[in-house]
Each structure stands twice: as C-alpha cells, then as structure tokens.
Coordinates of N, CA and C and ligand atoms in Angstrom, one line a residue:
M1019 N -118.5 -68.9 288.5 CA -117.4 -69.2 287.6 C -116.5 -67.9 287.5
A1020 N -115.2 -68.1 287.4 CA -114.2 -67.0 287.4 C -114.5 -66.2 286.1
I1021 N -114.1 -65.0 286.1 CA -114.1 -64.1 284.9 C -113.1 -64.7 283.9
L1022 N -113.5 -64.6 282.6 CA -112.6 -65.1 281.6 C -112.2 -63.8 280.8
V1023 N -110.9 -63.7 280.5 CA -110.4 -62.7 279.6 C -109.7 -63.3 278.4
Y1024 N -110.3 -63.0 277.2 CA -109.7 -63.6 276.0 C -108.8 -62.5 275.3
G1025 N -107.6 -62.9 274.9 CA -106.8 -62.0 274.2 C -105.3 -62.3 274.3
R1026 N -104.5 -61.9 273.3 CA -103.1 -62.2 273.4 C -102.4 -61.2 274.4
H1027 N -101.5 -61.7 275.2 CA -100.9 -60.9 276.2 C -100.0 -59.8 275.7
T1028 N -99.7 -59.8 274.4 CA -98.9 -58.7 273.8 C -99.8 -57.5 273.3
S1029 N -101.1 -57.7 273.4 CA -102.0 -56.6 273.0 C -102.1 -55.6 274.2
Y1030 N -101.8 -54.3 273.9 CA -101.9 -53.4 275.0 C -103.4 -53.2 275.4
N1031 N -104.3 -53.5 274.5 CA -105.7 -53.4 274.9 C -106.1 -54.5 275.9
V1032 N -105.6 -55.7 275.7 CA -105.8 -56.8 276.6 C -105.1 -56.5 277.9
Q1033 N -103.9 -55.9 277.8 CA -103.1 -55.6 279.1 C -103.8 -54.6 280.0
K1034 N -104.6 -53.7 279.4 CA -105.3 -52.7 280.2 C -106.3 -53.4 281.1
V1035 N -107.0 -54.4 280.5 CA -108.0 -55.2 281.3 C -107.3 -56.1 282.4
L1036 N -106.3 -56.7 282.0 CA -105.6 -57.6 283.0 C -105.0 -56.8 284.1
W1037 N -104.5 -55.6 283.8 CA -103.9 -54.7 284.8 C -105.0 -54.3 285.8
L1038 N -106.2 -53.9 285.3 CA -107.3 -53.5 286.2 C -107.7 -54.7 287.1
L1039 N -107.8 -55.8 286.5 CA -108.3 -57.0 287.3 C -107.3 -57.2 288.4
D1040 N -106.0 -57.1 288.2 CA -105.0 -57.3 289.3 C -105.2 -56.2 290.3
E1041 N -105.4 -55.0 289.8 CA -105.6 -53.8 290.7 C -106.8 -54.0 291.6
L1042 N -107.9 -54.6 291.1 CA -109.1 -54.8 291.9 C -109.1 -56.1 292.7
Q1043 N -108.0 -56.8 292.5 CA -107.9 -58.1 293.1 C -109.1 -59.0 292.9
V1044 N -109.5 -59.0 291.7 CA -110.7 -59.9 291.2 C -110.0 -61.1 290.6
S1045 N -110.5 -62.3 290.9 CA -109.9 -63.5 290.3 C -110.4 -63.7 288.8
Y1046 N -109.6 -64.1 288.0 CA -109.9 -64.3 286.6 C -109.1 -65.4 285.9
K1047 N -109.5 -65.8 284.8 CA -108.7 -66.7 284.0 C -108.4 -66.0 282.6
H1048 N -107.1 -66.0 282.3 CA -106.7 -65.4 281.0 C -106.6 -66.4 280.0
I1049 N -107.3 -66.3 278.9 CA -107.2 -67.2 277.8 C -106.4 -66.6 276.6
E1050 N -105.2 -67.1 276.4 CA -104.4 -66.5 275.3 C -105.0 -66.8 274.0
L1051 N -105.3 -65.7 273.2 CA -106.0 -65.9 271.9 C -105.7 -64.7 271.1
G1052 N -105.4 -64.9 269.8 CA -105.2 -63.8 268.9 C -103.8 -63.7 268.3
S1053 N -103.0 -64.6 268.7 CA -101.6 -64.6 268.2 C -101.4 -65.4 266.9
N1054 N -102.4 -66.3 266.7 CA -102.3 -67.1 265.5 C -103.3 -66.7 264.4
P1055 N -103.0 -66.7 263.1 CA -103.9 -66.3 262.1 C -105.2 -67.1 262.3
G1056 N -106.4 -66.5 262.2 CA -107.6 -67.2 262.3 C -108.2 -67.4 263.7
D1057 N -107.4 -67.1 264.7 CA -107.8 -67.3 266.1 C -109.2 -66.6 266.4
T1058 N -109.4 -65.4 265.8 CA -110.6 -64.7 266.1 C -111.7 -64.9 265.0
E1059 N -111.4 -65.8 264.1 CA -112.3 -66.0 263.0 C -113.3 -67.2 263.2
T1060 N -113.1 -67.8 264.3 CA -114.0 -69.0 264.6 C -115.4 -68.6 264.9
D1061 N -116.4 -69.5 264.6 CA -117.8 -69.2 264.9 C -118.0 -68.9 266.4
E1062 N -117.2 -69.7 267.2 CA -117.3 -69.6 268.6 C -116.9 -68.2 269.1
F1063 N -115.8 -67.7 268.5 CA -115.3 -66.3 268.9 C -116.2 -65.2 268.4
G1064 N -116.7 -65.4 267.2 CA -117.7 -64.5 266.6 C -118.9 -64.2 267.4
K1065 N -119.3 -65.3 268.1 CA -120.5 -65.1 269.0 C -120.2 -64.2 270.2
L1066 N -118.9 -64.3 270.6 CA -118.5 -63.4 271.8 C -118.3 -62.0 271.3
N1067 N -117.6 -61.8 270.2 CA -117.4 -60.4 269.7 C -117.5 -60.4 268.1
P1068 N -118.6 -59.8 267.7 CA -118.9 -59.8 266.2 C -117.8 -59.0 265.5
M1069 N -117.0 -58.1 266.2 CA -116.0 -57.3 265.6 C -114.7 -58.2 265.5
R1070 N -114.7 -59.3 266.1 CA -113.6 -60.3 266.1 C -112.2 -59.7 266.5
K1071 N -112.4 -58.9 267.6 CA -111.2 -58.3 268.2 C -111.1 -58.7 269.7
V1072 N -109.8 -58.7 270.2 CA -109.6 -58.9 271.6 C -109.2 -57.5 272.2
P1073 N -109.5 -57.3 273.5 CA -110.0 -58.2 274.5 C -111.5 -58.4 274.5
V1074 N -111.9 -59.6 275.0 CA -113.3 -59.9 275.3 C -113.3 -60.4 276.7
L1075 N -114.3 -59.9 277.5 CA -114.4 -60.4 278.9 C -115.7 -61.1 279.0
V1076 N -115.7 -62.2 279.7 CA -116.9 -63.0 280.0 C -117.1 -63.1 281.5
D1077 N -118.1 -62.6 282.0 CA -118.4 -62.6 283.4 C -119.8 -63.3 283.6
N1078 N -119.8 -64.6 283.8 CA -121.0 -65.4 283.8 C -121.8 -65.1 282.5
E1079 N -123.0 -64.6 282.6 CA -123.8 -64.4 281.3 C -123.4 -63.1 280.6
N1080 N -122.6 -62.3 281.3 CA -122.3 -61.0 280.7 C -121.0 -61.1 279.8
V1081 N -121.2 -60.7 278.5 CA -120.0 -60.7 277.6 C -119.8 -59.3 277.2
V1082 N -118.5 -58.8 277.4 CA -118.2 -57.4 277.1 C -117.0 -57.3 276.2
W1083 N -117.1 -56.4 275.2 CA -115.9 -56.2 274.3 C -115.7 -54.7 274.2
E1084 N -114.6 -54.3 273.6 CA -114.0 -52.9 273.6 C -113.4 -52.6 275.0
S1085 N -112.0 -52.5 274.9 CA -111.3 -52.5 276.2 C -111.8 -51.4 277.1
N1086 N -112.0 -50.2 276.7 CA -112.5 -49.1 277.6 C -113.8 -49.4 278.2
T1087 N -114.7 -50.1 277.4 CA -116.0 -50.5 278.0 C -115.8 -51.6 279.0
I1088 N -114.9 -52.5 278.8 CA -114.6 -53.5 279.8 C -114.1 -52.9 281.1
L1089 N -113.2 -51.9 280.9 CA -112.7 -51.2 282.1 C -113.8 -50.6 282.9
R1090 N -114.7 -49.9 282.2 CA -115.8 -49.2 282.9 C -116.7 -50.3 283.6
Y1091 N -117.0 -51.4 282.9 CA -117.8 -52.5 283.4 C -117.2 -53.0 284.7
L1092 N -115.9 -53.3 284.7 CA -115.2 -53.8 285.9 C -115.2 -52.8 287.0
A1093 N -115.0 -51.5 286.7 CA -115.0 -50.5 287.7 C -116.4 -50.4 288.4
N1094 N -117.5 -50.5 287.6 CA -118.8 -50.5 288.1 C -119.2 -51.7 288.9
M1095 N -118.8 -52.9 288.4 CA -119.1 -54.1 289.1 C -118.3 -54.4 290.3
Y1096 N -117.0 -54.1 290.2 CA -116.1 -54.6 291.3 C -115.3 -53.5 291.9
G1097 N -115.4 -52.3 291.5 CA -114.5 -51.3 292.1 C -115.2 -50.0 292.3
S1098 N -116.5 -50.0 292.6 CA -117.2 -48.7 292.5 C -116.7 -47.7 293.6
V1099 N -116.3 -48.2 294.8 CA -115.8 -47.3 295.8 C -114.4 -46.8 295.4
K1100 N -113.5 -47.8 295.2 CA -112.1 -47.5 294.9 C -112.0 -46.6 293.7
L1101 N -112.8 -46.7 292.7 CA -112.6 -46.0 291.5 C -113.6 -44.9 291.2
N1102 N -114.3 -44.4 292.3 CA -115.1 -43.2 292.2 C -116.2 -43.3 291.1
V1103 N -116.9 -44.4 290.9 CA -117.9 -44.4 289.8 C -119.2 -43.8 290.1
E1104 N -119.5 -43.5 291.4 CA -120.8 -43.1 291.8 C -121.2 -41.7 291.3
N1105 N -120.3 -40.8 291.4 CA -120.6 -39.4 291.1 C -120.3 -39.0 289.7
A1106 N -121.3 -38.5 288.9 CA -121.1 -38.2 287.5 C -119.9 -37.3 287.2
Y1107 N -119.8 -36.3 288.0 CA -118.7 -35.3 287.8 C -117.3 -36.0 288.1
Q1108 N -117.2 -36.7 289.2 CA -116.0 -37.4 289.5 C -115.6 -38.4 288.4
R1109 N -116.6 -39.0 287.9 CA -116.4 -40.0 286.8 C -115.9 -39.3 285.6
S1110 N -116.4 -38.1 285.3 CA -116.0 -37.4 284.1 C -114.5 -37.0 284.2
L1111 N -114.0 -36.8 285.4 CA -112.6 -36.4 285.6 C -111.7 -37.5 285.0
Y1112 N -112.1 -38.8 285.1 CA -111.2 -39.8 284.5 C -111.6 -40.2 283.1
E1113 N -112.9 -40.1 282.9 CA -113.4 -40.6 281.6 C -112.9 -39.7 280.4
R1114 N -112.7 -38.4 280.7 CA -112.2 -37.5 279.7 C -110.8 -38.0 279.2
W1115 N -110.0 -38.5 280.2 CA -108.6 -38.9 279.8 C -108.7 -40.3 279.1
M1116 N -109.7 -41.1 279.5 CA -109.9 -42.3 278.7 C -110.2 -42.1 277.3
D1117 N -111.1 -41.1 277.1 CA -111.5 -40.8 275.7 C -110.4 -40.1 274.9
W1118 N -109.7 -39.2 275.6 CA -108.6 -38.5 275.0 C -107.5 -39.5 274.6
S1119 N -107.2 -40.5 275.5 CA -106.2 -41.5 275.2 C -106.5 -42.3 274.0
Q1120 N -107.8 -42.7 273.9 CA -108.2 -43.5 272.8 C -108.3 -42.8 271.4
T1121 N -108.7 -41.5 271.5 CA -108.9 -40.8 270.2 C -107.8 -39.9 269.8
Y1122 N -106.9 -39.6 270.7 CA -105.8 -38.7 270.4 C -104.4 -39.3 270.6
F1123 N -104.2 -39.8 271.8 CA -102.9 -40.4 272.1 C -102.7 -41.7 271.3
E1124 N -103.7 -42.6 271.3 CA -103.5 -43.9 270.7 C -103.2 -43.9 269.2
P1125 N -103.9 -43.0 268.4 CA -103.6 -43.0 267.0 C -102.1 -42.6 266.8
A1126 N -101.6 -41.6 267.6 CA -100.2 -41.2 267.4 C -99.3 -42.3 267.9
F1127 N -99.7 -43.0 269.0 CA -98.8 -44.1 269.4 C -98.8 -45.2 268.3
I1128 N -99.9 -45.5 267.7 CA -100.0 -46.5 266.7 C -99.1 -46.1 265.5
G1129 N -99.1 -44.8 265.2 CA -98.2 -44.3 264.1 C -96.7 -44.6 264.4
V1130 N -96.4 -44.5 265.7 CA -95.0 -44.8 266.0 C -94.8 -46.3 266.2
F1131 N -95.6 -47.0 266.9 CA -95.4 -48.4 267.2 C -95.5 -49.3 265.9
W1132 N -96.6 -49.0 265.1 CA -96.7 -49.8 263.9 C -95.7 -49.3 262.9
G1133 N -95.6 -48.0 262.8 CA -94.7 -47.4 261.7 C -93.2 -47.8 262.0
Y1134 N -92.8 -47.8 263.2 CA -91.4 -48.0 263.5 C -91.1 -49.5 263.9
Y1135 N -91.9 -50.0 264.8 CA -91.5 -51.3 265.4 C -92.1 -52.5 264.7
R1136 N -93.4 -52.4 264.3 CA -94.0 -53.5 263.7 C -93.7 -53.6 262.2
T1137 N -93.4 -52.4 261.6 CA -93.1 -52.4 260.2 C -91.6 -52.8 260.0
P1138 N -91.3 -53.7 259.1 CA -89.9 -54.1 258.8 C -89.1 -52.8 258.4
T1139 N -87.8 -52.8 258.9 CA -87.0 -51.6 258.7 C -87.0 -51.1 257.3
E1140 N -86.9 -52.0 256.3 CA -86.8 -51.5 254.9 C -88.0 -50.8 254.4
L1141 N -89.1 -50.9 255.2 CA -90.4 -50.2 254.8 C -90.7 -49.0 255.6
H1142 N -89.8 -48.6 256.5 CA -90.0 -47.5 257.3 C -90.2 -46.2 256.6
N1143 N -91.2 -45.4 257.0 CA -91.4 -44.0 256.4 C -91.1 -43.1 257.6
M1144 N -89.8 -42.7 257.6 CA -89.3 -41.9 258.8 C -90.1 -40.6 259.0
E1145 N -90.5 -40.0 257.9 CA -91.2 -38.7 258.0 C -92.5 -38.9 258.7
E1146 N -93.3 -39.9 258.4 CA -94.5 -40.2 259.0 C -94.3 -40.6 260.5
I1147 N -93.3 -41.4 260.7 CA -93.0 -41.8 262.1 C -92.7 -40.6 262.9
Q1148 N -91.9 -39.7 262.4 CA -91.5 -38.5 263.2 C -92.8 -37.6 263.5
K1149 N -93.7 -37.5 262.5 CA -94.9 -36.8 262.7 C -95.7 -37.3 263.9
S1150 N -95.8 -38.7 263.9 CA -96.6 -39.3 265.0 C -95.8 -39.2 266.3
L1151 N -94.5 -39.3 266.2 CA -93.7 -39.1 267.5 C -93.9 -37.7 268.0
N1152 N -93.9 -36.7 267.2 CA -94.1 -35.4 267.6 C -95.5 -35.2 268.4
I1153 N -96.5 -35.9 267.8 CA -97.8 -35.8 268.5 C -97.7 -36.6 269.9
C1154 N -97.0 -37.7 269.9 CA -96.9 -38.4 271.2 C -96.2 -37.5 272.2
M1155 N -95.1 -36.8 271.7 CA -94.4 -35.9 272.7 C -95.3 -34.8 273.2
N1156 N -96.2 -34.3 272.3 CA -97.2 -33.3 272.7 C -98.1 -33.9 273.7
C1157 N -98.5 -35.1 273.5 CA -99.4 -35.8 274.5 C -98.7 -35.9 275.8
L1158 N -97.4 -36.3 275.8 CA -96.7 -36.4 277.1 C -96.6 -35.1 277.8
G1159 N -96.5 -34.0 277.0 CA -96.5 -32.7 277.5 C -97.8 -32.3 278.2
K1160 N -99.0 -32.7 277.6 CA -100.3 -32.5 278.2 C -100.4 -33.3 279.5
I1161 N -99.9 -34.5 279.5 CA -100.0 -35.3 280.7 C -99.1 -34.7 281.8
D1162 N -97.9 -34.2 281.4 CA -97.0 -33.6 282.3 C -97.6 -32.4 283.0
N1163 N -98.3 -31.6 282.2 CA -99.0 -30.4 282.8 C -100.0 -30.8 283.8
Q1164 N -100.8 -31.9 283.5 CA -101.8 -32.3 284.4 C -101.3 -32.9 285.7
L1165 N -100.1 -33.4 285.6 CA -99.5 -34.0 286.8 C -98.6 -33.0 287.6
D1166 N -98.7 -31.8 287.2 CA -97.8 -30.8 287.9 C -98.2 -30.7 289.4
T1167 N -99.5 -30.8 289.6 CA -100.0 -30.5 291.0 C -100.7 -31.7 291.6
Q1168 N -100.6 -32.9 290.9 CA -101.3 -34.1 291.5 C -100.6 -35.3 291.1
E1169 N -100.8 -36.4 291.8 CA -100.1 -37.7 291.6 C -100.6 -38.4 290.4
Y1170 N -101.9 -38.4 290.1 CA -102.4 -39.2 289.0 C -103.2 -38.3 288.1
L1171 N -103.7 -38.8 287.0 CA -104.3 -38.0 286.0 C -105.6 -37.4 286.4
A1172 N -106.4 -38.1 287.2 CA -107.7 -37.6 287.6 C -107.7 -37.1 289.1
G1173 N -106.5 -36.8 289.6 CA -106.4 -36.3 291.0 C -105.3 -37.0 291.8
N1174 N -105.6 -37.3 293.1 CA -104.5 -37.9 293.8 C -104.8 -39.4 294.0
K1175 N -105.7 -39.9 293.3 CA -106.0 -41.4 293.3 C -105.9 -42.0 292.0
F1176 N -105.4 -43.2 292.0 CA -105.3 -44.0 290.7 C -106.7 -44.2 290.1
S1177 N -106.8 -44.1 288.8 CA -108.1 -44.2 288.2 C -107.9 -44.9 286.8
L1178 N -109.0 -45.1 286.1 CA -109.0 -45.7 284.8 C -108.2 -44.8 283.8
A1179 N -108.1 -43.6 284.1 CA -107.4 -42.6 283.2 C -105.9 -43.1 283.2
D1180 N -105.4 -43.5 284.3 CA -104.0 -43.8 284.4 C -103.7 -45.1 283.6
I1181 N -104.7 -46.0 283.6 CA -104.5 -47.2 282.8 C -104.5 -46.9 281.3
C1182 N -105.5 -46.1 280.9 CA -105.6 -45.8 279.4 C -104.5 -45.1 278.8
A1183 N -103.9 -44.1 279.6 CA -102.8 -43.4 279.1 C -101.5 -44.1 279.4
G1184 N -101.4 -44.7 280.6 CA -100.2 -45.3 281.1 C -99.7 -46.5 280.3
V1185 N -100.6 -47.2 279.6 CA -100.2 -48.4 278.9 C -99.3 -48.1 277.8
F1186 N -99.3 -46.9 277.3 CA -98.4 -46.6 276.1 C -96.9 -46.2 276.5
I1187 N -96.7 -45.9 277.8 CA -95.4 -45.3 278.2 C -94.3 -46.4 278.1
F1188 N -94.6 -47.6 278.5 CA -93.5 -48.6 278.5 C -93.0 -48.8 277.1
R1189 N -93.9 -49.0 276.1 CA -93.4 -49.2 274.7 C -92.8 -48.0 274.1
L1190 N -93.3 -46.9 274.4 CA -92.7 -45.6 273.8 C -91.3 -45.5 274.2
T1191 N -91.0 -45.9 275.4 CA -89.6 -45.7 275.9 C -88.7 -47.0 275.7
E1192 N -89.3 -48.0 275.1 CA -88.5 -49.3 275.0 C -88.2 -49.6 273.5
I1193 N -88.6 -48.8 272.6 CA -88.4 -49.2 271.2 C -87.3 -48.5 270.5
N1194 N -86.3 -48.0 271.3 CA -85.1 -47.5 270.7 C -85.3 -46.2 269.9
L1195 N -86.3 -45.4 270.2 CA -86.5 -44.1 269.7 C -86.1 -43.1 270.8
D1196 N -85.7 -41.9 270.4 CA -85.3 -41.0 271.4 C -86.5 -40.4 272.1
V1197 N -87.0 -41.1 273.1 CA -88.1 -40.5 273.9 C -87.7 -40.3 275.3
S1198 N -87.5 -39.1 275.7 CA -87.3 -38.9 277.2 C -88.5 -38.3 277.8
L1199 N -88.8 -38.8 278.9 CA -90.1 -38.5 279.6 C -90.0 -37.2 280.4
P1200 N -90.9 -36.3 280.2 CA -90.9 -35.1 281.1 C -91.0 -35.5 282.5
K1201 N -90.5 -34.6 283.4 CA -90.3 -35.0 284.8 C -91.5 -35.5 285.6
N1202 N -92.6 -34.9 285.4 CA -93.8 -35.3 286.1 C -94.3 -36.7 285.6
V1203 N -94.1 -36.9 284.3 CA -94.5 -38.1 283.6 C -93.6 -39.3 284.1
E1204 N -92.3 -38.9 284.3 CA -91.4 -39.9 284.8 C -91.8 -40.4 286.2
R1205 N -92.2 -39.4 287.0 CA -92.6 -39.7 288.4 C -93.8 -40.6 288.4
W1206 N -94.8 -40.2 287.6 CA -96.1 -41.0 287.5 C -95.8 -42.4 287.0
Y1207 N -94.9 -42.5 286.0 CA -94.5 -43.8 285.4 C -94.0 -44.7 286.5
K1208 N -93.2 -44.1 287.4 CA -92.6 -44.9 288.5 C -93.7 -45.4 289.4
H1209 N -94.7 -44.5 289.7 CA -95.9 -44.9 290.5 C -96.6 -46.1 289.9
L1210 N -96.8 -45.9 288.6 CA -97.6 -47.0 287.9 C -96.8 -48.4 288.0
Q1211 N -95.5 -48.3 288.0 CA -94.8 -49.6 288.1 C -94.9 -50.2 289.4
R1212 N -95.4 -49.5 290.4 CA -95.6 -50.1 291.7 C -96.9 -50.8 291.8
S1213 N -97.8 -50.6 290.9 CA -99.0 -51.4 290.9 C -98.7 -52.8 290.3
K1214 N -99.3 -53.8 290.9 CA -99.0 -55.2 290.5 C -99.1 -55.5 289.0
G1215 N -100.2 -55.0 288.4 CA -100.5 -55.3 287.1 C -99.6 -54.7 286.0
Y1216 N -99.0 -53.6 286.4 CA -98.1 -52.9 285.3 C -96.9 -53.7 285.0
P1217 N -96.0 -54.0 286.0 CA -94.9 -54.8 285.6 C -95.3 -56.2 285.1
R1218 N -96.4 -56.7 285.6 CA -96.7 -58.1 285.3 C -97.2 -58.2 283.8
W1219 N -98.1 -57.2 283.4 CA -98.7 -57.3 282.1 C -98.1 -56.4 281.1
V1220 N -98.0 -55.1 281.5 CA -97.6 -54.1 280.5 C -96.1 -54.1 280.2
M1221 N -95.3 -54.4 281.2 CA -93.9 -54.4 281.0 C -93.4 -55.8 280.6
S1222 N -94.1 -56.4 279.7 CA -93.8 -57.7 279.3 C -93.1 -57.7 277.9
D1223 N -92.5 -58.8 277.6 CA -91.8 -58.9 276.4 C -92.7 -58.8 275.2
F1224 N -92.5 -57.9 274.3 CA -93.3 -57.7 273.1 C -92.5 -57.9 271.8
S1225 N -91.3 -58.5 272.0 CA -90.4 -58.7 270.8 C -91.0 -59.6 269.7
S1226 N -92.0 -60.4 270.0 CA -92.7 -61.2 269.0 C -93.4 -60.3 268.0
L1227 N -93.6 -59.0 268.3 CA -94.3 -58.1 267.4 C -93.3 -57.4 266.4
K1228 N -92.1 -57.5 266.7 CA -91.1 -56.7 265.9 C -91.1 -57.2 264.4
G1229 N -91.3 -56.2 263.5 CA -91.3 -56.4 262.1 C -92.4 -57.3 261.6
R1230 N -93.5 -57.4 262.5 CA -94.6 -58.3 262.2 C -95.9 -57.5 261.9
L1231 N -96.4 -57.6 260.7 CA -97.6 -56.8 260.4 C -98.9 -57.5 260.4
Q1232 N -98.8 -58.8 260.7 CA -100.0 -59.7 260.4 C -101.2 -59.4 261.3
Y1233 N -101.0 -59.1 262.6 CA -102.2 -58.8 263.4 C -102.0 -57.6 264.3
Ligands
GSH199 N1 -110.8 -50.5 270.2 C1 -110.6 -51.9 270.4 C2 -109.4 -52.4 269.7 C3 -109.3 -53.9 269.7 C4 -108.2 -54.4 268.8 O1 -107.9 -53.8 267.7 N2 -107.6 -55.5 269.2 C5 -106.6 -56.2 268.4 C6 -105.4 -56.4 269.4 S1 -104.8 -54.9 270.0 C7 -107.0 -57.5 267.9 O2 -108.1 -58.0 268.3 N3 -106.3 -58.1 267.0 C8 -106.5 -59.5 266.6 C9 -107.3 -59.6 265.3 O3 -107.6 -58.5 264.7 O4 -107.5 -60.7 265.0 C10 -110.4 -52.1 272.0 O5 -110.0 -51.2 272.6 O6 -110.7 -53.2 272.5

C-alpha cells in the first residue's frame, strides 16, 4: 500500500514531509486533514496521533508523527544513501540544523507568522513582532555564514537540514514585512526552488491563514 500523509497542505510541518517524499521519489497519497475544526479530534485520528497534530505518516503498519521524526524515518527507510544516514558524524552535520531550526528558528518564525499574518491587524503587537523578526534576521545571518563556503547547510549535498530551515524562507519573504535575504541565503533559496517539492508544496497559497487564529 502507498504511504499515507495526513495533514493540511498549508501547514509548513506537513509541507516538509511532502517535499521530502517528492525529493526521494517515493509514491504516497496525501490526505488533506486539519483545516476544519474537529478534524484531528476524531477517535480514528487519535489512534494515529495521541497529540492530535499533523503531519502523521502511515507506512503499512508503521505510524509516525512529529515532522522531524517523519523526515528521519523516511531518510532511513528510503533515502539512506542519498541522505547520508549511515555515518553518525555525517548525520550529526544535518541533525544539528534540524534541531536548531525547530528550537530556535521556528519559535521566532512563529512569533512573526502568527503575530503578524495570522493575527488580525487590529490585534497586532508590533513590538513583539519586531523582536521575533530580529531573531529571524539573526537566524538568516547564521545560515548565511554557514553557506559562505558551501552550497547547502550540511555541505555540498542537499539534506534534511535544508528542508527544516528552508521551509520558513518563502513565508518570511511573502508576508509583506521588510525581509531582505542575505546573499548566500538568496542563492540557497534559489537552489531550493529547483527541487520539485519546494515550489509544489512550500510555495503554495497560504492566504486562507490570514487573520485566522483557529488552528
Ligand atoms: N512539532 C510538531 C508540530 C505539529 C503541529 O503543531 N501541527 C499543526 C499544524 S502546523 C496542527 O496539527 N494543527 C492542527 C490542530 O492542532 O488541530 C511537528 O513538527 O509535527
């Protein structure tokens, strides 16, 4: 049976998984779920993910949740050679950027995306948004330094690191805030757009989220 991916296509966590599946040329079926209130509250969904969040991946008897864990699972199962999973040190070169993206870049991105785009204009707290934006710019600076001598975050090959950090760039530059990308980040961003999954999933219309705080 084909791999199933549950999740709404406007979720950047879902997009990370769909992007990797396209990159690995693994066939899958995407099941749109999470856009309507109560979608993740059913008994059926609770059995797949007790946290009631998307994405969830079902690969025959294997059920996996948490987007970065799904990425690692897919890399191990279907991309071990392409994605350098065999060697612990090589793996650590991209895993550090995955963890950093989730624990440092993502909270700042959420501060900007939720604070500015998802929160209705009349409720904006510009001071808080600016603080988060400053941290995002600092993150872009770190990425820029890393890309000074190499094409991708973990070296000269695409890796899971590029997915976890790269997913934020499109929205950061598309929400009408003054975000100009440092030059190495700009070059990397152009590379990412050449992979099939980035334009297809990440660069998709997210206007249904504007001024919407429900999910
Ligand atoms: N850390 C989790 C975050 C999952 C998460 O918060 N997913 C959101 C979409 S981005 C969700 O499931 N929202 C629907 C809901 O809460 O009902 C991951 O990376 O998978």
